[in-house]
Coordinates of N, CA and C in Angstrom, one line a residue:
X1 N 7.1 31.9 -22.5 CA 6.4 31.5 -21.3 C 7.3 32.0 -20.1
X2 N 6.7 32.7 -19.3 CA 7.5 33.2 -18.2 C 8.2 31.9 -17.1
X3 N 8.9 31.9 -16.3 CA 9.5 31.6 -15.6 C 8.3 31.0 -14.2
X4 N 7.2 32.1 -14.2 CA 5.9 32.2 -12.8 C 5.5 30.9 -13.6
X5 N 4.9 30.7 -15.2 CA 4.4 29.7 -15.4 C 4.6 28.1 -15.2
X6 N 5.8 28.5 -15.7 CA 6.6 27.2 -15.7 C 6.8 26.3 -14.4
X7 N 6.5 27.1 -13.1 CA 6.5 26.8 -11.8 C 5.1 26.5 -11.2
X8 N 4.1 27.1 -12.1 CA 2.6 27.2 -12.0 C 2.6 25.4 -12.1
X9 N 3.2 25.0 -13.4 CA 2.8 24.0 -14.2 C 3.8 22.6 -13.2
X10 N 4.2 23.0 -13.1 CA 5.1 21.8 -11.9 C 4.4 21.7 -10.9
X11 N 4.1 23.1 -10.3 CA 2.7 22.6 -9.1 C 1.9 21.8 -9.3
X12 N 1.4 22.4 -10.1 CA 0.2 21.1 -10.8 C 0.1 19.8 -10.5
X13 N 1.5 19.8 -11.9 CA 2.2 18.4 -12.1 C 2.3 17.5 -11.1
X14 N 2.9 18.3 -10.0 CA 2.9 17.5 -8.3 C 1.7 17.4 -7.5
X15 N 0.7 17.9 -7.6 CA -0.6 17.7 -7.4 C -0.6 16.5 -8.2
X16 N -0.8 16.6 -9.2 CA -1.3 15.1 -9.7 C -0.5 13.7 -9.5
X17 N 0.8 14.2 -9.5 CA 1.6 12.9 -9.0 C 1.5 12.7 -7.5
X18 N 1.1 13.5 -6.8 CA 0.9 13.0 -5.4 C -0.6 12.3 -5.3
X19 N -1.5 12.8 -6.0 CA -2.8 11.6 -6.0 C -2.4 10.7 -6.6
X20 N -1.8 10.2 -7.8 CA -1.5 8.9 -8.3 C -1.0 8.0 -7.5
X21 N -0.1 8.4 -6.6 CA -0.1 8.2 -5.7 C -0.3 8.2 -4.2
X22 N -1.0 8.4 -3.8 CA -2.3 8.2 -2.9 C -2.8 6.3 -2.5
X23 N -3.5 6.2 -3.5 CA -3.6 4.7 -3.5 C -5.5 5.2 -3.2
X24 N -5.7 6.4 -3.5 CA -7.0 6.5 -3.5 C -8.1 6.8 -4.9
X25 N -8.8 6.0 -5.1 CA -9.3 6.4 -6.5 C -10.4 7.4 -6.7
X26 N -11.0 7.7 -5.1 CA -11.7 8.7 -5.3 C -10.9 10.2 -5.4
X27 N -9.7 10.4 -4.5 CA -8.6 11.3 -4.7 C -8.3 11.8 -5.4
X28 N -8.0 10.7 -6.8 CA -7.1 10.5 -8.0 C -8.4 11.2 -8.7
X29 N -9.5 10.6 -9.0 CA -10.5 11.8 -10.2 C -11.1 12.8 -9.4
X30 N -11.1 13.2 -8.1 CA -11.0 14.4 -7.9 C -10.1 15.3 -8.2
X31 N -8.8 15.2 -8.1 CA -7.9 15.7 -8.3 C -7.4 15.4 -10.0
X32 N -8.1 15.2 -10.7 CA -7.6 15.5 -12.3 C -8.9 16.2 -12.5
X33 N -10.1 16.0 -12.0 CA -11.0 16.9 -12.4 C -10.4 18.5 -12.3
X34 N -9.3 18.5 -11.0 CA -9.3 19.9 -10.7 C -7.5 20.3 -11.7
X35 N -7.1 19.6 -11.9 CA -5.9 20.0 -12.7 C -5.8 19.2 -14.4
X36 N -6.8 18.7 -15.1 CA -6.6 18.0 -16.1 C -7.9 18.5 -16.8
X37 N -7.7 19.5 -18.1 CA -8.6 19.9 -19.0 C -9.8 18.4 -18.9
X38 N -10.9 19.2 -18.9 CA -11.6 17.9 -19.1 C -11.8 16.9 -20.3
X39 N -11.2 17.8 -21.8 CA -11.2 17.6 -23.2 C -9.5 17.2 -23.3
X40 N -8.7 16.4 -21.9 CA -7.4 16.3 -22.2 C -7.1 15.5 -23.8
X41 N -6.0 15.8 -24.3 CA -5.6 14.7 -25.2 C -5.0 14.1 -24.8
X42 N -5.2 12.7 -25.2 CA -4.0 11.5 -24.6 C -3.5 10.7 -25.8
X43 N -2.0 10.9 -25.9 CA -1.3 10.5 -26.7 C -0.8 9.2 -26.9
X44 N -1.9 9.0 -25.8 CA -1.0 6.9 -25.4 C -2.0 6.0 -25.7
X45 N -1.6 5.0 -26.4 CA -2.9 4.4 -26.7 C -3.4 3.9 -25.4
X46 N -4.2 3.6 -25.1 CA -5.2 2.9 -24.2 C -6.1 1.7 -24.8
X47 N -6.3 0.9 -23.5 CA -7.6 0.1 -24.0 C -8.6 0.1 -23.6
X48 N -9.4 1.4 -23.3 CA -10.6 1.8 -23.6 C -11.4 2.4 -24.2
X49 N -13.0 2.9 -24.3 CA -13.4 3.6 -24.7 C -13.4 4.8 -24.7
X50 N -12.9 5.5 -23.0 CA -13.3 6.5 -23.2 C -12.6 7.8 -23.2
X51 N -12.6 8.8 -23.5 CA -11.5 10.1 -23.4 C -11.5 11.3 -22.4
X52 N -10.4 12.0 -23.0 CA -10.3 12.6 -22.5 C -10.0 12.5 -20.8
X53 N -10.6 13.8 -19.5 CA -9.9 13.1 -18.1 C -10.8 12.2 -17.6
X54 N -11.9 11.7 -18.2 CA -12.2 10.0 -17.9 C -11.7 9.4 -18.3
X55 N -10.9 9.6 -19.6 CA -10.0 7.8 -19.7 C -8.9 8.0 -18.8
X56 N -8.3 9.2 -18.0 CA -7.5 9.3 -17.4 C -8.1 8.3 -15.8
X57 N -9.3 8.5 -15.3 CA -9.8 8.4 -14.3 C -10.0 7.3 -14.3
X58 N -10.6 6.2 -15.5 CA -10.3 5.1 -15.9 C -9.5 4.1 -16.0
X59 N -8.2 4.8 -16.5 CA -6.9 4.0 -16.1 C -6.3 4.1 -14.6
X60 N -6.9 5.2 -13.9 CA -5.7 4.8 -12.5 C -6.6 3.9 -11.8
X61 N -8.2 3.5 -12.3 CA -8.7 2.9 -11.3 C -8.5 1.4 -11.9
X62 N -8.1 1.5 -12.6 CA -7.7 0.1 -13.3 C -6.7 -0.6 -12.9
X63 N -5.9 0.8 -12.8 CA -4.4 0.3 -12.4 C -4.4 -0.2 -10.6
X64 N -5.3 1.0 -10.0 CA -5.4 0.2 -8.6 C -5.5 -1.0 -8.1
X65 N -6.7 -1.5 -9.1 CA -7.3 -2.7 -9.0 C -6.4 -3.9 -9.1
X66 N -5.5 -3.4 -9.8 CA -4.6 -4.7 -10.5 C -3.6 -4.7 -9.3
X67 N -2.8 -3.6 -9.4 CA -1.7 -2.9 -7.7 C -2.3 -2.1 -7.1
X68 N -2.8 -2.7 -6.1 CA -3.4 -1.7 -5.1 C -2.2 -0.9 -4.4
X69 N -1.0 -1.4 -4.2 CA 0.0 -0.3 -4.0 C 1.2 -0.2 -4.7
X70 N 0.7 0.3 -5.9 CA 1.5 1.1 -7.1 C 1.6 2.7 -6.3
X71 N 3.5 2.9 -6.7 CA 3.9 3.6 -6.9 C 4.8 4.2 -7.9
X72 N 4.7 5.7 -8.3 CA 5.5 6.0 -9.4 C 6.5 7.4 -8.8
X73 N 7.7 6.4 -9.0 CA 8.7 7.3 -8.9 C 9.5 8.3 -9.5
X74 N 9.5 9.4 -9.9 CA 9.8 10.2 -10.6 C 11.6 10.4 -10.8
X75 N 12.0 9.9 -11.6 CA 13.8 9.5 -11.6 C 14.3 11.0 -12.4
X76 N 13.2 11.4 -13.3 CA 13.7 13.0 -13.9 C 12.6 13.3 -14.3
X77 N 12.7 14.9 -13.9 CA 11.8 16.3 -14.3 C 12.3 17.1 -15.0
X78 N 12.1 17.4 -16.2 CA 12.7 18.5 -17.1 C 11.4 19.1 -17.2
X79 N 11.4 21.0 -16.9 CA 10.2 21.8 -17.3 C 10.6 22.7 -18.4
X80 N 9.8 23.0 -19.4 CA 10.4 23.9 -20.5 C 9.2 24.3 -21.1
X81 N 9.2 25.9 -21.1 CA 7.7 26.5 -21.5 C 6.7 26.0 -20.9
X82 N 5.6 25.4 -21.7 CA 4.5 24.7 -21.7 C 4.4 23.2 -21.4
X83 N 5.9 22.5 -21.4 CA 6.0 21.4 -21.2 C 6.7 21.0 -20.4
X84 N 6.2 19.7 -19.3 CA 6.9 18.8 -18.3 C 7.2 17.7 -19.0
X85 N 8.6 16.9 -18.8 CA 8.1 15.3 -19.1 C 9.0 15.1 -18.0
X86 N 8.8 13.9 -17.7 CA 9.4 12.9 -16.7 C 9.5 11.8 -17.1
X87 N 11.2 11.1 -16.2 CA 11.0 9.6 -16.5 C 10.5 9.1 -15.1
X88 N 9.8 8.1 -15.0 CA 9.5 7.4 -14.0 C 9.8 6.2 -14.1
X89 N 9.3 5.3 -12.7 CA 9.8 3.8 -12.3 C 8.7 4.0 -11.6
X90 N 7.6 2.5 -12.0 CA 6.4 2.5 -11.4 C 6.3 1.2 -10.7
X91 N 6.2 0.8 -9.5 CA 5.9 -0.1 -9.0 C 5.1 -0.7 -8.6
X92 N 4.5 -1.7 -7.9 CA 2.9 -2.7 -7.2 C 3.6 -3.7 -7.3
X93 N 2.0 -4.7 -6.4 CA 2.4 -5.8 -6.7 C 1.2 -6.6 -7.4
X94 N 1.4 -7.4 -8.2 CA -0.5 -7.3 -8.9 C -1.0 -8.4 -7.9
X95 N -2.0 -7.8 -7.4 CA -3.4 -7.8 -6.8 C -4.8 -8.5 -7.4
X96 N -4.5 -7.9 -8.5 CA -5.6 -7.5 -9.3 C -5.9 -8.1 -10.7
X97 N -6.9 -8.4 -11.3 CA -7.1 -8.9 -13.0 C -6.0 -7.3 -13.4
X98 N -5.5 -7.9 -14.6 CA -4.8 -7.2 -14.9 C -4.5 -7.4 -16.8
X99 N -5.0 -6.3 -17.4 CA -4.7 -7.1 -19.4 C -5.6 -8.5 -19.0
X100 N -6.2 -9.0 -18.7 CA -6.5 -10.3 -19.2 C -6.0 -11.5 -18.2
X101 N -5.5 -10.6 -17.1 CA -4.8 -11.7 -16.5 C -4.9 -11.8 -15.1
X102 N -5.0 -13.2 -14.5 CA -5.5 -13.4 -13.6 C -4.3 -12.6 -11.7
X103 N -4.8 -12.4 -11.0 CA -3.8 -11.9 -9.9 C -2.6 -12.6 -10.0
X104 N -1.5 -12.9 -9.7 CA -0.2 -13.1 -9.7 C 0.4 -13.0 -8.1
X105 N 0.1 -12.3 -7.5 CA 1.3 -11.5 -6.5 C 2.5 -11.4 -6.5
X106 N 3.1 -11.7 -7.8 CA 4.3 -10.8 -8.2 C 4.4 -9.3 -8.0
X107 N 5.6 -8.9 -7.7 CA 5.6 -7.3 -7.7 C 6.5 -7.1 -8.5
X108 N 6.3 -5.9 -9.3 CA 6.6 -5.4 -10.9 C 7.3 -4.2 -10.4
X109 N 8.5 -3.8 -11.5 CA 8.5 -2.9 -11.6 C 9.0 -2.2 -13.1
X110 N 8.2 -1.0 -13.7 CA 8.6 -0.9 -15.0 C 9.1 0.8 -15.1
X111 N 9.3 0.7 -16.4 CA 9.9 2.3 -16.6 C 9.0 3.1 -17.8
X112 N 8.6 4.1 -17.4 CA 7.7 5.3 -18.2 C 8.1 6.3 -18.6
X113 N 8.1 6.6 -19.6 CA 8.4 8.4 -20.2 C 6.8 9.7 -20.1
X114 N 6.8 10.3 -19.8 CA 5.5 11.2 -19.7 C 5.9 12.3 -20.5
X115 N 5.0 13.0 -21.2 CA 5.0 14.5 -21.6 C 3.9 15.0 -21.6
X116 N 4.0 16.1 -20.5 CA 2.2 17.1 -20.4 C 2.7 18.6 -20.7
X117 N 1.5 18.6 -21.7 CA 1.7 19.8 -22.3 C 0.3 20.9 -21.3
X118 N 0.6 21.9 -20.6 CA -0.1 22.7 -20.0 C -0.8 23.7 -20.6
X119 N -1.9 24.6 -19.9 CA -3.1 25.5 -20.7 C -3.1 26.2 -19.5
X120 N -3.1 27.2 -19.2 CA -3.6 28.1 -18.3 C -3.5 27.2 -16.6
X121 N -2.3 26.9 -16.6 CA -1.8 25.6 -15.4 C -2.9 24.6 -14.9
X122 N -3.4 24.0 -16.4 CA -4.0 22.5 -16.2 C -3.2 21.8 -17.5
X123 N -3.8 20.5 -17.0 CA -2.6 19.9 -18.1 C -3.7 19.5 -19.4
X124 N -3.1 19.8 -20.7 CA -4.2 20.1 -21.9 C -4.0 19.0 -22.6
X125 N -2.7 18.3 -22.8 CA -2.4 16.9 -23.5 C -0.8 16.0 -22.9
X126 N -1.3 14.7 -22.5 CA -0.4 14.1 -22.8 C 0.0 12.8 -23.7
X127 N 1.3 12.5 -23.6 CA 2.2 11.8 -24.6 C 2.5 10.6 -23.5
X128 N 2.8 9.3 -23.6 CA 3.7 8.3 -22.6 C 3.9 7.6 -23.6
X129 N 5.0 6.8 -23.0 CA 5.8 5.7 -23.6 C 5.5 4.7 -21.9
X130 N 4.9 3.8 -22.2 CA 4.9 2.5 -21.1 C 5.8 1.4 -21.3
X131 N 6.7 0.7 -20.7 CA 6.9 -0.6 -20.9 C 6.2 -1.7 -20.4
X132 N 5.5 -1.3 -21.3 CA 4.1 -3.0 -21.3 C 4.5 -4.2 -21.1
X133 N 5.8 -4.9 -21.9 CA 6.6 -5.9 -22.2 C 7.0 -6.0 -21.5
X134 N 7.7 -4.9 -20.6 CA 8.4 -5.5 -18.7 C 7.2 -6.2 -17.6
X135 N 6.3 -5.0 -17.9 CA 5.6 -6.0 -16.7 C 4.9 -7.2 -17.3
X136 N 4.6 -7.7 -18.6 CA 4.2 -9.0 -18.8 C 4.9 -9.7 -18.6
X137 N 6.5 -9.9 -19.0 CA 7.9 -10.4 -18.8 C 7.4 -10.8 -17.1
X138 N 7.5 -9.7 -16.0 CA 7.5 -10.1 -15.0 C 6.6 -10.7 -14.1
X139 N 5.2 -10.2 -14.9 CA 3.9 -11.4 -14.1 C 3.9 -13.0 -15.0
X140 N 4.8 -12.9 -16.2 CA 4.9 -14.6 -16.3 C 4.0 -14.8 -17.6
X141 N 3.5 -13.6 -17.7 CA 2.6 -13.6 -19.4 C 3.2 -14.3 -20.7
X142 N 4.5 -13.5 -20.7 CA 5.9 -14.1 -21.8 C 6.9 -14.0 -21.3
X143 N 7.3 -15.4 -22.1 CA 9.1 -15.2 -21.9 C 10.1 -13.3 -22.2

């Protein structure tokens, strides 16, 4: 993979991390319609139905709802070939039903691993690692 690509695919990548954060939900699935295969794979479990870049569009509006101002900070970028991952630090404060659980106004903060694998500079599949168990820990779910 050339060098042009691999810089194609970071653009992207920043396009989409700048709508995630936004704090806008119509933003956010405009902007995966235009950088996220519509048949993406998602390597993370979810708790929904649906696939592909609607379950993508599904989760940030979920996530809004719960922290309306969630942000994800990008702590490292490694690009190689076809692939980006990053570690993040994602913040809010919950707002919102959240898993089953009622608002809080606690503000969270947890740590994510990402891996997007690119296609013709959209992103064709990803991988996460979430720490689910921090932010329950810190809205008071569990010890």
């Amino acid at each position: 993979m050339s060098t042009d690509q691999v810089t194609v695919n970071k653009a992207t990548f920043r396009r989409f991390h700048a709508a995630v954060n936004s704090g806008d939900v119509e933003f956010i699935a405009k902007t995966i319609d235009e950088v996220v295969e519509p048949d993406v794979r998602i390597g993370t479990p979810l708790p929904i139905d649906a696939t592909g870049a609607q379950a993508l569009k599904e989760v940030w509006a979920t996530l809004l709802r719960a922290y309306p101002d969630i942000q994800v900070t990008v702590e490292d970028l490694i690009a190689e070939a076809d692939k980006i991952v990053c570690r993040n630090v994602v913040t809010g404060t919950h707002q919102g039903e959240y898993l089953g659980l009622a608002p809080t106004g606690r503000p969270v903060a947890y740590n994510e691993i990402f891996i997007f694998r690119f296609e013709g500079g959209l992103i064709a599949e990803t991988w996460g690692v979430v720490d689910v168990l921090a932010q329950l820990r810190q809205l008071g779910a569990i010890e």
